[in-house]
Amino acid sequence: MKELTVRWIGQNGYLLRDGETEICIDPYLSNVVDRVAKRGRMVKAPFSPEELASDVVICTHNHLDHVDTDAIPLMHKENMLFLAPTHARETLTACGVTRFLPFDEGASYEVGGFRLTAVFADHSVPAVGVIVEHGDVTLYFSGDTEYHEKLTTLAERNIDIMFVCINGKLGNMSADEAVKLTEILSPRVGIPTHYGMFESNTEDPAKYLSQISSGFEMKHNIEYSVKEVLAHV
């Protein structure tokens, strides 16, 4: 099986590649949040919407920094499968998405060497987290979520790398709550996410990393092998 890599493209956005299949989670590639809510980007988009060539695009919920209504219409969507909660289907259809499968809690799909499973999230709109299984590695992306006891059941998933929101505003757990969840789920590595995009809604990742035994700060737009991240343990 090809080596798995992961690249943080900002906010809750990630690219996962294994040389054969590419999965994109929550690509925010425009300035739509600034246009609609006057919240400008702190970092530039790593590439244009037209340059995205993923096999699968996962949108964890129907907010503009996760369902980018300025970027998605520009993507070459003919060969892209979009997975998102049913709540986001109408918005995605309006963006020109024709290949859509519902990704509500419990849904699971296999694409190439990946198994993608939607798991519980507690947000202000219907939302999911994502479990990604690839070979013998399990990744958990919290998406946007408040701390909730139901999240603790994910401990049975034996998570290797956990990507957890830390911003503590607008329906997301704080850094301290992310630490609490990390301690319960006990991943091999914890990685903070969902910060550094909007000045009004960010956090210092050190508040999370300083409190856990095995954390990793992923730099923006740098591709890491999963083996490299796990070697940090």
Tab-separated table of C-alpha atoms in Angstrom:
chain	number	residue	atom	x	y	z
A	1	MET	CA	0.000	0.000	0.000
A	2	LYS	CA	1.223	3.489	-0.891
A	3	GLU	CA	2.503	5.827	1.820
A	4	LEU	CA	-0.199	8.053	3.304
A	5	THR	CA	0.450	11.790	3.522
A	6	VAL	CA	-1.501	14.630	5.113
A	7	ARG	CA	-1.392	18.352	4.412
A	8	TRP	CA	-3.144	21.097	6.376
A	9	ILE	CA	-4.648	23.606	3.949
A	10	GLY	CA	-6.075	25.926	6.614
A	11	GLN	CA	-8.935	26.079	9.140
A	12	ASN	CA	-10.315	22.515	9.204
A	13	GLY	CA	-9.066	21.721	5.705
A	14	TYR	CA	-6.843	18.713	4.934
A	15	LEU	CA	-5.581	16.821	1.910
A	16	LEU	CA	-4.921	13.095	2.335
A	17	ARG	CA	-3.031	11.240	-0.395
A	18	ASP	CA	-1.654	7.758	-0.899
A	19	GLY	CA	-0.357	8.100	-4.454
A	20	GLU	CA	-3.540	6.643	-5.915
A	21	THR	CA	-6.428	8.382	-4.193
A	22	GLU	CA	-6.826	11.918	-2.825
A	23	ILE	CA	-9.323	12.890	-0.135
A	24	CYS	CA	-10.002	16.536	0.736
A	25	ILE	CA	-11.738	17.550	3.949
A	26	ASP	CA	-13.357	20.988	4.312
A	27	PRO	CA	-11.468	22.987	1.666
A	28	TYR	CA	-11.798	26.735	2.321
A	29	LEU	CA	-10.181	28.287	-0.739
A	30	SER	CA	-11.961	31.621	-1.240
A	31	ASN	CA	-12.740	34.765	0.724
A	32	VAL	CA	-16.452	34.113	1.023
A	33	VAL	CA	-16.438	34.526	4.823
A	34	ASP	CA	-14.947	37.988	4.394
A	35	ARG	CA	-17.474	38.839	1.690
A	36	VAL	CA	-20.419	37.697	3.792
A	37	ALA	CA	-19.287	38.323	7.379
A	38	LYS	CA	-16.314	40.723	7.055
A	39	ARG	CA	-13.798	38.217	8.397
A	40	GLY	CA	-10.676	38.265	6.266
A	41	ARG	CA	-8.207	35.423	5.930
A	42	MET	CA	-5.040	35.349	8.035
A	43	VAL	CA	-3.342	33.034	5.514
A	44	LYS	CA	-3.665	32.808	1.768
A	45	ALA	CA	-5.368	29.852	0.145
A	46	PRO	CA	-2.647	27.312	-0.745
A	47	PHE	CA	-4.050	26.838	-4.252
A	48	SER	CA	-7.021	27.876	-6.351
A	49	PRO	CA	-10.329	25.980	-6.431
A	50	GLU	CA	-9.610	25.073	-10.051
A	51	GLU	CA	-6.401	23.321	-8.986
A	52	LEU	CA	-8.095	20.931	-6.567
A	53	ALA	CA	-8.113	17.440	-8.071
A	54	SER	CA	-9.417	15.272	-5.236
A	55	ASP	CA	-11.382	12.084	-5.774
A	56	VAL	CA	-13.536	12.815	-2.724
A	57	VAL	CA	-14.401	16.108	-1.047
A	58	ILE	CA	-15.859	15.864	2.453
A	59	CYS	CA	-17.763	18.842	3.861
A	60	THR	CA	-18.388	18.252	7.550
A	61	HIS	CA	-21.228	20.784	7.805
A	62	ASN	CA	-22.993	23.626	6.051
A	63	HIS	CA	-20.972	26.678	7.149
A	64	LEU	CA	-19.083	28.833	4.668
A	65	ASP	CA	-15.596	27.841	5.847
A	66	HIS	CA	-16.540	24.184	5.289
A	67	VAL	CA	-18.956	24.419	2.347
A	68	ASP	CA	-17.186	27.165	0.405
A	69	THR	CA	-19.911	28.531	-1.855
A	70	ASP	CA	-17.495	30.764	-3.773
A	71	ALA	CA	-14.894	28.051	-4.386
A	72	ILE	CA	-16.979	24.946	-5.094
A	73	PRO	CA	-18.602	26.340	-8.271
A	74	LEU	CA	-15.085	26.835	-9.702
A	75	MET	CA	-13.871	23.302	-8.963
A	76	HIS	CA	-13.666	20.684	-11.701
A	77	LYS	CA	-16.364	18.590	-10.082
A	78	GLU	CA	-17.007	16.080	-12.876
A	79	ASN	CA	-14.885	13.407	-11.221
A	80	MET	CA	-15.316	14.508	-7.603
A	81	LEU	CA	-17.574	12.729	-5.162
A	82	PHE	CA	-18.904	15.029	-2.435
A	83	LEU	CA	-19.766	13.613	0.983
A	84	ALA	CA	-21.646	15.850	3.424
A	85	PRO	CA	-24.504	15.788	5.912
A	86	THR	CA	-27.909	15.795	4.218
A	87	HIS	CA	-28.415	19.297	5.634
A	88	ALA	CA	-25.762	20.579	3.177
A	89	ARG	CA	-27.108	18.852	0.078
A	90	GLU	CA	-29.209	21.764	-1.199
A	91	THR	CA	-26.298	24.200	-0.827
A	92	LEU	CA	-23.918	21.854	-2.646
A	93	THR	CA	-26.420	21.256	-5.432
A	94	ALA	CA	-26.735	25.022	-5.888
A	95	CYS	CA	-22.922	25.091	-6.250
A	96	GLY	CA	-23.136	22.653	-9.156
A	97	VAL	CA	-22.348	19.427	-7.325
A	98	THR	CA	-23.906	16.446	-9.092
A	99	ARG	CA	-22.063	13.554	-7.449
A	100	PHE	CA	-23.256	13.590	-3.825
A	101	LEU	CA	-23.668	10.959	-1.144
A	102	PRO	CA	-25.148	11.687	2.307
A	103	PHE	CA	-22.549	11.635	5.070
A	104	ASP	CA	-24.609	11.715	8.223
A	105	GLU	CA	-23.485	10.108	11.474
A	106	GLY	CA	-22.837	6.391	10.906
A	107	ALA	CA	-22.409	6.595	7.118
A	108	SER	CA	-19.302	4.829	5.834
A	109	TYR	CA	-17.776	4.558	2.364
A	110	GLU	CA	-14.712	2.907	0.883
A	111	VAL	CA	-12.775	4.822	-1.763
A	112	GLY	CA	-9.489	3.384	-2.971
A	113	GLY	CA	-7.481	2.428	0.098
A	114	PHE	CA	-9.578	4.630	2.388
A	115	ARG	CA	-12.574	3.900	4.589
A	116	LEU	CA	-14.372	7.131	5.501
A	117	THR	CA	-16.869	7.131	8.371
A	118	ALA	CA	-19.016	9.987	9.672
A	119	VAL	CA	-19.087	10.218	13.463
A	120	PHE	CA	-20.870	12.358	16.016
A	121	ALA	CA	-20.262	16.079	16.341
A	122	ASP	CA	-22.164	18.619	18.440
A	123	HIS	CA	-22.311	21.879	16.497
A	124	SER	CA	-24.755	24.700	15.781
A	125	VAL	CA	-25.953	22.976	12.592
A	126	PRO	CA	-26.006	19.265	11.676
A	127	ALA	CA	-22.336	18.283	11.531
A	128	VAL	CA	-20.045	15.273	11.636
A	129	GLY	CA	-16.507	14.368	12.492
A	130	VAL	CA	-14.597	11.989	10.235
A	131	ILE	CA	-12.810	8.728	10.950
A	132	VAL	CA	-10.329	7.874	8.192
A	133	GLU	CA	-8.949	4.333	8.123
A	134	HIS	CA	-6.064	3.573	5.785
A	135	GLY	CA	-4.155	0.336	6.143
A	136	ASP	CA	-3.393	-0.057	9.827
A	137	VAL	CA	-3.708	3.669	10.601
A	138	THR	CA	-6.795	5.429	11.993
A	139	LEU	CA	-7.164	9.202	11.854
A	140	TYR	CA	-9.891	11.221	13.567
A	141	PHE	CA	-10.897	14.704	12.389
A	142	SER	CA	-13.225	16.297	14.931
A	143	GLY	CA	-14.625	18.884	12.545
A	144	ASP	CA	-16.459	21.646	14.389
A	145	THR	CA	-17.844	20.383	17.683
A	146	GLU	CA	-18.475	21.304	21.273
A	147	TYR	CA	-17.209	18.945	23.948
A	148	HIS	CA	-19.845	16.254	24.501
A	149	GLU	CA	-19.782	13.005	26.444
A	150	LYS	CA	-20.819	11.102	23.321
A	151	LEU	CA	-17.438	11.935	21.796
A	152	THR	CA	-15.753	9.809	24.450
A	153	THR	CA	-17.167	6.651	22.836
A	154	LEU	CA	-14.637	7.191	20.028
A	155	ALA	CA	-12.008	5.753	22.382
A	156	GLU	CA	-12.987	2.310	21.053
A	157	ARG	CA	-11.726	3.359	17.605
A	158	ASN	CA	-8.060	3.115	18.698
A	159	ILE	CA	-7.166	6.412	17.073
A	160	ASP	CA	-3.571	6.941	15.962
A	161	ILE	CA	-3.745	10.651	15.088
A	162	MET	CA	-6.419	13.040	16.317
A	163	PHE	CA	-7.047	16.408	14.650
A	164	VAL	CA	-9.094	18.412	17.146
A	165	CYS	CA	-10.609	21.900	17.075
A	166	ILE	CA	-9.325	24.223	19.806
A	167	ASN	CA	-10.757	27.688	19.075
A	168	GLY	CA	-13.444	27.630	21.762
A	169	LYS	CA	-15.945	29.850	19.946
A	170	LEU	CA	-18.935	29.534	17.650
A	171	GLY	CA	-19.776	25.965	18.575
A	172	ASN	CA	-16.295	24.554	19.078
A	173	MET	CA	-14.516	23.153	22.101
A	174	SER	CA	-11.791	25.161	23.787
A	175	ALA	CA	-8.152	24.145	24.019
A	176	ASP	CA	-8.739	22.865	27.566
A	177	GLU	CA	-11.748	20.823	26.452
A	178	ALA	CA	-9.727	19.478	23.521
A	179	VAL	CA	-7.054	18.375	26.011
A	180	LYS	CA	-9.700	16.602	28.099
A	181	LEU	CA	-11.030	14.754	25.054
A	182	THR	CA	-7.522	13.875	23.904
A	183	GLU	CA	-6.736	12.344	27.287
A	184	ILE	CA	-9.870	10.197	27.052
A	185	LEU	CA	-9.428	9.089	23.442
A	186	SER	CA	-5.696	8.508	23.977
A	187	PRO	CA	-4.434	8.876	20.404
A	188	ARG	CA	-0.772	8.296	19.686
A	189	VAL	CA	-0.549	11.934	18.496
A	190	GLY	CA	-2.818	14.948	19.020
A	191	ILE	CA	-2.862	17.774	16.473
A	192	PRO	CA	-4.692	21.080	17.066
A	193	THR	CA	-6.790	22.490	14.240
A	194	HIS	CA	-9.417	25.095	13.339
A	195	TYR	CA	-7.315	28.136	14.244
A	196	GLY	CA	-5.171	30.659	12.413
A	197	MET	CA	-7.715	31.589	9.710
A	198	PHE	CA	-9.792	34.427	11.206
A	199	GLU	CA	-8.482	36.883	13.800
A	200	SER	CA	-11.873	36.924	15.528
A	201	ASN	CA	-11.936	33.150	15.883
A	202	THR	CA	-8.481	31.743	16.500
A	203	GLU	CA	-6.370	30.349	19.340
A	204	ASP	CA	-2.758	29.729	20.282
A	205	PRO	CA	-2.016	26.034	19.564
A	206	ALA	CA	0.505	26.038	22.422
A	207	LYS	CA	-2.430	26.130	24.863
A	208	TYR	CA	-3.306	22.645	23.654
A	209	LEU	CA	0.126	21.249	22.867
A	210	SER	CA	1.633	22.245	26.220
A	211	GLN	CA	-0.924	20.115	28.074
A	212	ILE	CA	-0.692	16.802	26.218
A	213	SER	CA	2.087	14.241	26.275
A	214	SER	CA	2.342	13.657	22.539
A	215	GLY	CA	1.344	16.600	20.389
A	216	PHE	CA	2.387	17.767	16.945
A	217	GLU	CA	1.984	21.242	15.429
A	218	MET	CA	1.320	20.855	11.734
A	219	LYS	CA	2.580	23.777	9.657
A	220	HIS	CA	0.274	25.302	7.082
A	221	ASN	CA	0.503	23.871	3.557
A	222	ILE	CA	3.316	21.407	4.323
A	223	GLU	CA	2.840	17.768	3.332
A	224	TYR	CA	3.783	15.264	6.028
A	225	SER	CA	3.917	11.518	5.809
A	226	VAL	CA	1.763	9.894	8.455
A	227	LYS	CA	4.804	7.819	9.395
A	228	GLU	CA	6.702	11.061	10.050
A	229	VAL	CA	3.946	12.346	12.323
A	230	LEU	CA	3.752	9.075	14.244
A	231	ALA	CA	7.538	9.010	14.587
A	232	HIS	CA	7.148	12.164	16.663
A	233	VAL	CA	5.766	10.021	19.508
